[in-house]
Amino acid sequence: MSRHPKHLPAEARREETVAAVIDLAAEQNPSEITTAAIAKRMGLTQGALFRHFPNKDAVLQAVMDWVAARLLARVEKAAAGAPDVLTALETMFMAHIGFISEHPGVPRVMFGELQRAEETPAKRMAMSLIERYGKLLRALMKRGKENGELAADLNTDDAAVLFIGTVQGLVMQSLLAGDVTRIRRQAPGVFAVYRRGIGACK
Amino acid sequence: MSRHPKHLPAEARREETVAAVIDLAAEQNPSEITTAAIAKRMGLTQGALFRHFPNKDAVLQAVMDWVAARLLARVEKAAAGAPDVLTALETMFMAHIGFISEHPGVPRVMFGELQRAEETPAKRMAMSLIERYGKLLRALMKRGKENGELAADLNTDDAAVLFIGTVQGLVMQSLLAGDVTRIRRQAPGVFAVYRRGIGACK
DNA sequence: GGCGTAAGCTAGTAATCGATTACTTTCTTT
DNA sequence: AAAGAAAGTAATCGATTACTAGCTTACGCC
């Protein structure tokens, strides 16, 4: 077994491909990522990519699959280990922010996919991810209202939209500044404002 | 003077072009809008477009110019006519939402421009628009803090980021639902949550 | 009414994209 | 060790892109 095998098994290449796409998305418009660019980053020729994927959209599907599994696992785990709803939301938020600052290409791929006109499988996966995310948030907030942690008159639909918007606002800010580390630094402050928005007024 | 002149003056065509791009952006990924598609919507051939613009980026520049002028004028006017800071922020917000629901392609063009890797003039215009927008917000909020309308410990930078994120969250929600009218309906509720987040606790 | 120019059309260009083909190399398996 | 499958390369395909050249039409002006 050589230490640098020139032929890797399919599964390893698929993960490598996902990493390459997310990597590239951090630097350029996701919809302008070419199969040639992906292959180049992997040290392959463009044609070799199609040994592992039937077409380009299948690549994006694999990316969305990876993102959905990782992000949801991380966020759900963060929420599960919290003693109350408010800290659950906060650790969820920070887990999300942590994920994004580790993989700055992720929110861009997601948004790029949602902007698509055609209903590709990859787009549907992006939609279902956010839908599940929202469902998790609304369930959590419903509990918070019931035990008095959150404002009794809070609309959980609106609060969930704003939660996701809070993340989006930070992402947009980092796009403006061209500085990814800024997200992490500014996240606690921005969440504090959000937190007061949903919390019970004492 | 015929009622349907086949040759229009340059200035009229430029405005028509901007409208066509924003129109198309409401239906498809802005970065995938081709010069052929723009021309087709205007009832022209693709080549004719280049009688009015030296290249494609100049078209996008014209779009950004139009957006910046219209949006800022509307938002600033809304803020100016308000009796206090909190209602100024609210009318600003609703003016912004109104603008977006009239022109759903606008936030998509904006975000698409920000995602660009190359520092095109159009991207710089998008960046300066948001920067001016943020400056307006921070100045307004500083006043609000001073006269006790807003929480004394509020960080205006964070609050401004969240304001823009609030809009973004609504836009993303409309992308998910594929329903533009939803933005307008959900906007007041989402802003109410934001408002409590920045307001003084009574 | 004719003349110049602005604005349009047709028909191209080179470049780039995703995808395919024909062939070669490498790994696994018996 | 031979064979076959898996994974790679190089070259090329057709389609699409932004942009241009050459010619024609329509409009404003005197």
Coordinates of C-alpha atoms (C1' of nucleotides) in Angstrom, one line a residue:
Chain A
M1 CA 0.0 0.0 0.0
S2 CA 1.7 3.2 -1.2
R3 CA 1.6 6.3 1.0
H4 CA 0.3 8.5 -1.7
P5 CA -2.1 6.4 -3.7
K6 CA -3.0 8.0 -7.0
H7 CA -6.3 6.4 -7.1
L8 CA -8.6 6.9 -4.1
P9 CA -11.8 5.0 -3.4
A10 CA -15.0 6.7 -4.3
E11 CA -16.2 7.6 -0.9
A12 CA -13.0 9.5 0.0
R13 CA -13.2 11.4 -3.2
R14 CA -16.8 12.4 -2.6
E15 CA -15.8 14.0 0.8
E16 CA -12.8 15.6 -0.8
T17 CA -15.1 17.1 -3.5
V18 CA -17.5 18.5 -0.9
A19 CA -14.6 20.1 1.0
A20 CA -13.3 21.6 -2.3
V21 CA -16.6 23.2 -3.2
I22 CA -17.1 24.7 0.3
D23 CA -13.6 25.9 0.2
L24 CA -14.1 27.6 -3.1
A25 CA -17.4 29.1 -2.1
A26 CA -15.6 31.0 0.6
E27 CA -13.7 32.9 -2.0
Q28 CA -16.0 33.3 -5.0
N29 CA -19.6 33.3 -6.1
P30 CA -20.9 29.7 -5.6
S31 CA -22.8 29.8 -8.9
E32 CA -19.6 30.6 -10.7
I33 CA -17.7 27.6 -9.3
T34 CA -16.8 25.4 -12.3
T35 CA -16.2 21.7 -12.4
A36 CA -12.7 22.6 -13.6
A37 CA -12.0 24.7 -10.5
I38 CA -13.3 21.9 -8.2
A39 CA -11.1 19.3 -9.9
K40 CA -8.1 21.6 -9.9
R41 CA -8.3 22.1 -6.1
M42 CA -8.5 18.3 -5.7
G43 CA -5.4 17.8 -7.9
L44 CA -7.5 16.1 -10.6
T45 CA -8.4 16.8 -14.2
Q46 CA -11.9 18.1 -14.9
G47 CA -13.1 14.9 -16.5
A48 CA -12.2 12.7 -13.5
L49 CA -14.9 14.4 -11.5
F50 CA -17.5 12.7 -13.5
R51 CA -16.2 9.3 -12.4
H52 CA -17.8 10.0 -9.0
F53 CA -20.8 12.2 -9.9
P54 CA -23.2 11.8 -12.8
N55 CA -23.4 15.6 -13.2
K56 CA -22.7 18.9 -11.5
D57 CA -25.9 19.1 -9.6
A58 CA -25.1 15.8 -8.0
V59 CA -22.0 17.5 -6.6
L60 CA -24.1 20.3 -5.1
Q61 CA -26.4 17.7 -3.7
A62 CA -23.6 16.0 -1.9
V63 CA -22.5 19.4 -0.5
M64 CA -26.0 20.2 0.8
D65 CA -26.2 16.7 2.2
W66 CA -23.0 17.2 4.1
V67 CA -24.0 20.7 5.3
A68 CA -27.5 19.5 6.5
A69 CA -26.1 16.6 8.4
R70 CA -23.3 18.5 10.1
L71 CA -25.1 21.7 10.9
L72 CA -28.2 20.1 12.2
A73 CA -26.3 17.7 14.4
R74 CA -24.2 20.4 15.8
V75 CA -27.1 22.7 16.5
E76 CA -29.4 20.0 17.9
K77 CA -26.6 18.8 20.2
A78 CA -26.0 22.3 21.5
A79 CA -29.7 22.8 22.2
A80 CA -30.1 19.5 23.9
G81 CA -27.4 20.1 26.5
A82 CA -28.9 23.4 27.7
P83 CA -30.7 23.8 31.1
D84 CA -33.3 26.2 29.8
V85 CA -34.8 27.6 26.6
L86 CA -33.0 30.9 26.5
T87 CA -29.5 29.4 26.9
A88 CA -30.5 26.7 24.5
L89 CA -31.2 29.3 21.9
E90 CA -28.0 31.1 22.7
T91 CA -25.8 27.9 22.5
M92 CA -27.6 27.0 19.3
F93 CA -26.8 30.4 17.8
M94 CA -23.2 30.2 18.8
A95 CA -22.9 26.7 17.5
H96 CA -24.3 27.9 14.2
I97 CA -21.9 30.9 14.1
G98 CA -19.0 28.6 15.0
F99 CA -19.9 26.3 12.1
I100 CA -20.1 29.2 9.7
S101 CA -16.8 30.7 10.8
E102 CA -15.2 27.3 10.3
H103 CA -16.8 27.0 6.9
P104 CA -17.4 30.5 5.5
G105 CA -18.5 29.1 2.2
V106 CA -21.5 27.3 3.7
P107 CA -24.0 30.2 4.0
R108 CA -23.0 31.4 0.6
V109 CA -23.7 28.0 -1.0
M110 CA -27.0 27.8 0.9
F111 CA -28.2 31.2 -0.2
G112 CA -26.9 30.7 -3.7
E113 CA -28.9 27.5 -3.9
L114 CA -32.1 29.2 -2.7
Q115 CA -31.7 31.9 -5.3
R116 CA -32.0 29.2 -8.1
A117 CA -34.9 29.4 -10.3
E118 CA -35.1 25.7 -11.3
E119 CA -36.3 23.3 -8.6
T120 CA -33.1 21.2 -8.5
P121 CA -32.7 18.5 -5.9
A122 CA -29.9 20.5 -4.3
K123 CA -32.3 23.5 -3.9
R124 CA -34.9 21.3 -2.4
M125 CA -32.4 20.0 0.2
A126 CA -31.4 23.6 1.1
M127 CA -35.1 24.4 1.6
S128 CA -35.8 21.4 3.8
L129 CA -32.7 22.1 5.9
I130 CA -34.0 25.6 6.7
E131 CA -37.5 24.2 7.3
R132 CA -36.2 21.7 9.8
Y133 CA -34.1 24.4 11.4
G134 CA -37.2 26.6 11.8
K135 CA -39.3 23.8 13.2
L136 CA -36.7 23.2 15.8
L137 CA -36.7 26.9 16.7
R138 CA -40.4 27.2 16.9
A139 CA -40.8 24.1 19.1
L140 CA -38.1 25.4 21.5
M141 CA -39.7 28.8 21.7
K142 CA -43.2 27.4 22.3
R143 CA -41.7 25.7 25.4
G144 CA -40.1 28.9 26.4
K145 CA -43.4 30.8 26.2
E146 CA -45.2 28.1 28.3
N147 CA -42.7 28.2 31.2
G148 CA -42.5 32.0 31.2
E149 CA -38.9 32.3 29.9
L150 CA -40.1 34.1 26.7
A151 CA -42.6 36.9 26.3
A152 CA -46.1 35.5 26.5
D153 CA -47.2 37.5 23.4
L154 CA -44.2 36.4 21.3
N155 CA -45.1 35.1 17.8
T156 CA -42.8 32.1 17.4
D157 CA -43.0 32.3 13.6
D158 CA -41.7 35.8 13.5
A159 CA -39.1 35.1 16.2
A160 CA -37.8 32.2 14.1
V161 CA -37.5 34.3 11.0
L162 CA -35.6 36.9 13.0
F163 CA -33.3 34.2 14.5
I164 CA -32.3 33.2 11.0
G165 CA -32.1 36.8 9.9
T166 CA -29.7 37.5 12.8
V167 CA -27.3 34.9 11.3
Q168 CA -27.8 36.4 7.8
G169 CA -27.1 39.9 9.0
L170 CA -23.8 38.8 10.4
V171 CA -22.9 36.9 7.2
M172 CA -23.7 40.0 5.2
Q173 CA -21.6 42.1 7.5
S174 CA -18.6 39.8 6.9
L175 CA -19.1 40.0 3.2
L176 CA -18.9 43.8 3.5
A177 CA -15.8 43.7 5.6
G178 CA -14.2 40.8 3.8
D179 CA -13.3 39.6 7.3
V180 CA -14.7 36.2 8.5
T181 CA -13.4 36.5 12.0
R182 CA -15.6 39.5 12.5
I183 CA -18.7 37.2 12.6
R184 CA -17.5 35.5 15.8
R185 CA -16.6 38.7 17.5
Q186 CA -19.8 40.5 16.8
A187 CA -22.1 37.5 17.3
P188 CA -22.6 37.7 21.1
G189 CA -23.5 41.4 20.9
V190 CA -26.0 40.9 18.1
F191 CA -27.6 38.0 19.8
A192 CA -27.9 40.0 23.0
V193 CA -30.2 42.4 21.1
Y194 CA -32.2 39.5 19.7
R195 CA -32.4 37.9 23.1
R196 CA -34.0 41.0 24.6
G197 CA -36.4 41.0 21.7
I198 CA -37.8 37.6 22.6
G199 CA -37.3 37.5 26.3
A200 CA -39.8 38.3 29.0
C201 CA -39.6 41.9 30.2
K202 CA -38.7 41.9 33.8
Chain B
M1 CA -44.2 61.4 -34.0
S2 CA -45.4 57.8 -34.1
R3 CA -47.0 56.2 -31.0
H4 CA -44.7 53.3 -31.2
P5 CA -41.3 54.6 -32.1
K6 CA -38.9 51.8 -33.0
H7 CA -35.9 53.8 -31.9
L8 CA -35.9 55.2 -28.4
P9 CA -33.4 57.7 -27.1
A10 CA -30.5 56.4 -25.0
E11 CA -31.8 57.6 -21.6
A12 CA -35.1 55.9 -22.0
R13 CA -33.4 52.6 -23.0
R14 CA -31.1 52.8 -20.0
E15 CA -34.0 53.0 -17.6
E16 CA -35.8 50.2 -19.5
T17 CA -32.7 48.1 -19.1
V18 CA -32.5 48.6 -15.4
A19 CA -36.2 47.7 -15.1
A20 CA -35.6 44.5 -17.2
V21 CA -32.7 43.4 -15.0
I22 CA -34.5 43.9 -11.7
D23 CA -37.5 42.2 -13.3
L24 CA -35.5 39.2 -14.3
A25 CA -33.7 39.0 -11.0
A26 CA -37.0 38.4 -9.3
E27 CA -37.4 35.1 -11.2
Q28 CA -33.8 33.8 -11.5
N29 CA -30.4 33.9 -10.1
P30 CA -29.0 37.4 -10.8
S31 CA -25.5 36.0 -11.7
E32 CA -27.2 33.9 -14.4
I33 CA -29.0 36.8 -16.1
T34 CA -27.6 37.0 -19.6
T35 CA -27.4 39.9 -21.9
A36 CA -29.6 38.0 -24.3
A37 CA -32.3 37.6 -21.7
I38 CA -32.2 41.3 -20.8
A39 CA -32.5 42.3 -24.5
K40 CA -35.3 39.8 -25.1
R41 CA -37.4 41.3 -22.2
M42 CA -36.9 44.7 -23.8
G43 CA -37.9 43.5 -27.2
L44 CA -34.5 44.0 -28.6
T45 CA -31.7 41.9 -30.0
Q46 CA -28.8 41.1 -27.8
G47 CA -26.3 43.1 -29.8
A48 CA -28.5 46.3 -29.5
L49 CA -27.9 46.4 -25.8
F50 CA -24.3 47.3 -26.4
R51 CA -25.3 50.5 -28.2
H52 CA -26.2 51.8 -24.7
F53 CA -23.7 50.1 -22.5
P54 CA -20.0 49.4 -23.1
N55 CA -20.2 46.0 -21.3
K56 CA -22.3 43.9 -19.0
D57 CA -20.8 45.3 -15.8
A58 CA -21.9 48.8 -16.8
V59 CA -25.5 47.5 -16.9
L60 CA -25.1 46.2 -13.4
Q61 CA -23.6 49.5 -12.4
A62 CA -26.7 51.3 -13.7
V63 CA -28.9 48.9 -11.8
M64 CA -27.0 49.5 -8.5
D65 CA -27.1 53.3 -9.2
W66 CA -30.9 53.1 -9.6
V67 CA -31.3 51.0 -6.5
A68 CA -29.1 53.2 -4.3
A69 CA -30.8 56.4 -5.3
R70 CA -34.4 55.1 -5.0
L71 CA -33.9 53.1 -1.8
L72 CA -32.0 55.7 0.1
A73 CA -34.3 58.5 -0.9
R74 CA -37.3 56.5 0.2
V75 CA -35.8 55.4 3.5
E76 CA -34.4 58.7 4.3
K77 CA -37.7 60.4 3.6
A78 CA -39.5 58.0 5.8
A79 CA -37.1 58.6 8.7
A80 CA -37.2 62.4 8.3
G81 CA -41.0 62.6 8.7
A82 CA -41.1 60.7 12.0
P83 CA -41.8 62.4 15.4
D84 CA -39.4 60.1 17.4
V85 CA -36.6 57.6 16.8
L86 CA -38.6 54.5 17.4
T87 CA -41.2 55.3 14.8
A88 CA -38.5 56.6 12.5
L89 CA -36.9 53.2 12.6
E90 CA -40.3 51.5 12.1
T91 CA -41.3 53.7 9.1
M92 CA -37.8 53.2 7.6
F93 CA -38.2 49.5 8.0
M94 CA -41.6 49.4 6.4
A95 CA -40.4 51.7 3.6
H96 CA -37.6 49.3 2.9
I97 CA -40.0 46.4 2.9
G98 CA -42.4 48.2 0.7
F99 CA -39.6 48.9 -1.8
I100 CA -38.6 45.3 -1.8
S101 CA -42.0 43.9 -2.3
E102 CA -42.5 46.3 -5.2
H103 CA -39.1 45.1 -6.6
P104 CA -38.4 41.6 -5.3
G105 CA -35.3 41.4 -7.5
V106 CA -33.6 44.1 -5.7
P107 CA -32.3 42.3 -2.6
R108 CA -31.2 39.4 -4.8
V109 CA -29.2 41.6 -7.1
M110 CA -27.7 43.3 -4.0
F111 CA -26.7 40.0 -2.4
G112 CA -25.5 38.6 -5.6
E113 CA -23.3 41.6 -6.2
L114 CA -21.8 41.3 -2.7
Q115 CA -21.0 37.6 -3.2
R116 CA -18.7 38.5 -6.2
A117 CA -15.1 37.8 -5.8
E118 CA -13.7 40.5 -8.2
E119 CA -14.0 44.0 -6.9
T120 CA -16.1 45.3 -9.8
P121 CA -17.5 48.9 -9.7
A122 CA -21.0 47.4 -9.3
K123 CA -19.9 45.5 -6.2
R124 CA -18.4 48.7 -4.7
M125 CA -21.6 50.5 -5.2
A126 CA -23.5 47.8 -3.4
M127 CA -21.1 48.0 -0.6
S128 CA -21.3 51.8 -0.3
L129 CA -25.0 51.6 -0.3
I130 CA -25.2 49.3 2.7
E131 CA -22.5 51.4 4.4
R132 CA -24.5 54.5 4.0
Y133 CA -27.6 52.7 5.2
G134 CA -25.8 51.5 8.3
K135 CA -24.5 55.0 9.0
L136 CA -28.0 56.4 8.9
L137 CA -29.2 53.7 11.3
R138 CA -26.4 54.2 13.8
A139 CA -26.9 58.0 13.9
L140 CA -30.6 57.5 14.5
M141 CA -30.0 55.0 17.2
K142 CA -27.4 57.2 18.9
R143 CA -30.0 59.9 19.2
G144 CA -32.5 57.4 20.5
K145 CA -30.1 56.3 23.3
E146 CA -29.5 59.9 24.3
N147 CA -33.1 60.8 24.7
G148 CA -34.0 57.5 26.5
E149 CA -36.1 56.0 23.7
L150 CA -33.7 53.1 23.3
A151 CA -31.9 51.0 25.9
A152 CA -29.0 52.9 27.3
D153 CA -26.7 49.9 27.1
L154 CA -27.6 49.2 23.4
N155 CA -24.6 48.7 21.1
T156 CA -25.6 50.6 17.9
D157 CA -23.3 48.7 15.7
D158 CA -24.9 45.4 16.7
A159 CA -28.4 46.9 16.5
A160 CA -27.7 48.1 13.0
V161 CA -26.4 44.7 11.9
L162 CA -29.6 43.1 13.3
F163 CA -31.8 45.7 11.5
I164 CA -30.4 44.7 8.2
G165 CA -30.5 41.1 9.2
T166 CA -34.2 41.5 9.9
V167 CA -34.8 42.5 6.3
Q168 CA -32.6 39.6 5.1
G169 CA -34.5 37.1 7.2
L170 CA -37.7 38.2 5.6
V171 CA -36.2 38.0 2.2
M172 CA -34.9 34.5 2.8
Q173 CA -38.3 33.4 4.1
S174 CA -39.9 34.7 0.9
L175 CA -37.4 32.7 -1.1
L176 CA -38.4 29.6 0.8
A177 CA -42.1 30.1 0.3
G178 CA -41.8 31.4 -3.2
D179 CA -44.3 34.0 -2.1
V180 CA -43.4 37.7 -2.3
T181 CA -46.5 39.0 -0.6
R182 CA -45.5 37.1 2.5
I183 CA -42.8 39.7 3.2
R184 CA -45.3 42.5 3.7
R185 CA -47.6 40.5 5.8
Q186 CA -44.9 39.2 8.2
A187 CA -42.9 42.3 8.4
P188 CA -44.8 44.1 11.2
G189 CA -44.6 41.1 13.5
V190 CA -40.9 40.5 12.9
F191 CA -40.2 44.2 13.4
A192 CA -42.1 44.1 16.7
V193 CA -39.6 41.5 18.0
Y194 CA -36.7 43.6 16.8
R195 CA -38.3 46.7 18.4
R196 CA -38.4 45.2 21.8
G197 CA -34.8 44.1 21.4
I198 CA -33.6 47.7 21.0
G199 CA -36.2 49.5 23.1
A200 CA -35.9 50.7 26.7
C201 CA -37.3 48.2 29.1
K202 CA -40.2 49.7 31.0
Chain C
dG1 C1' -36.8 66.7 -48.8
dG2 C1' -32.4 65.3 -48.0
dC3 C1' -28.6 64.4 -44.7
dG4 C1' -26.2 62.9 -40.7
dT5 C1' -26.4 60.3 -36.7
dA6 C1' -28.4 57.5 -33.3
dA7 C1' -30.4 53.1 -32.8
dG8 C1' -31.5 48.8 -34.6
dC9 C1' -30.6 44.0 -36.9
dT10 C1' -27.9 39.9 -38.6
dA11 C1' -24.3 37.3 -38.2
dG12 C1' -20.6 36.5 -36.7
dT13 C1' -16.2 35.9 -33.1
dA14 C1' -13.3 33.7 -29.3
dA15 C1' -13.7 31.9 -24.8
dT16 C1' -15.7 29.0 -21.5
dC17 C1' -18.9 25.7 -19.7
dG18 C1' -20.6 20.8 -18.5
dA19 C1' -20.3 16.5 -20.3
dT20 C1' -18.4 12.5 -23.2
dT21 C1' -15.1 9.6 -25.5
dA22 C1' -11.1 6.6 -26.0
dC23 C1' -7.4 5.2 -23.8
dT24 C1' -4.0 4.4 -19.8
dT25 C1' -2.8 3.5 -15.1
dT26 C1' -3.5 1.6 -10.6
dC27 C1' -5.5 -1.3 -7.2
dT28 C1' -7.9 -5.5 -5.9
dT29 C1' -8.9 -10.2 -6.2
dT30 C1' -8.3 -15.0 -6.9
Chain D
dA1 C1' 0.9 -13.3 -11.9
dA2 C1' -3.1 -12.5 -14.7
dA3 C1' -7.5 -10.4 -15.1
dG4 C1' -10.9 -7.2 -14.4
dA5 C1' -12.7 -3.3 -12.2
dA6 C1' -12.0 1.3 -10.6
dA7 C1' -10.0 5.7 -11.3
dG8 C1' -7.2 8.6 -13.8
dT9 C1' -5.8 11.4 -18.2
dA10 C1' -6.1 14.0 -22.6
dA11 C1' -8.8 15.6 -26.1
dT12 C1' -13.0 17.0 -27.8
dC13 C1' -17.9 17.8 -28.2
dG14 C1' -22.0 20.9 -28.5
dA15 C1' -24.1 24.7 -26.2
dT16 C1' -23.8 29.1 -24.3
dT17 C1' -21.5 33.3 -23.1
dA18 C1' -20.2 38.4 -23.7
dC19 C1' -18.9 41.1 -27.1
dT20 C1' -18.1 43.0 -32.2
dA21 C1' -18.4 44.1 -37.3
dG22 C1' -21.0 45.5 -41.1
dC23 C1' -25.0 46.9 -42.9
dT24 C1' -29.9 49.0 -42.6
dT25 C1' -33.5 51.8 -40.7
dA26 C1' -35.6 55.6 -38.4
dC27 C1' -35.5 60.1 -36.4
dG28 C1' -34.3 65.1 -35.7
dC29 C1' -32.9 69.2 -38.0
dC30 C1' -32.3 72.8 -41.4

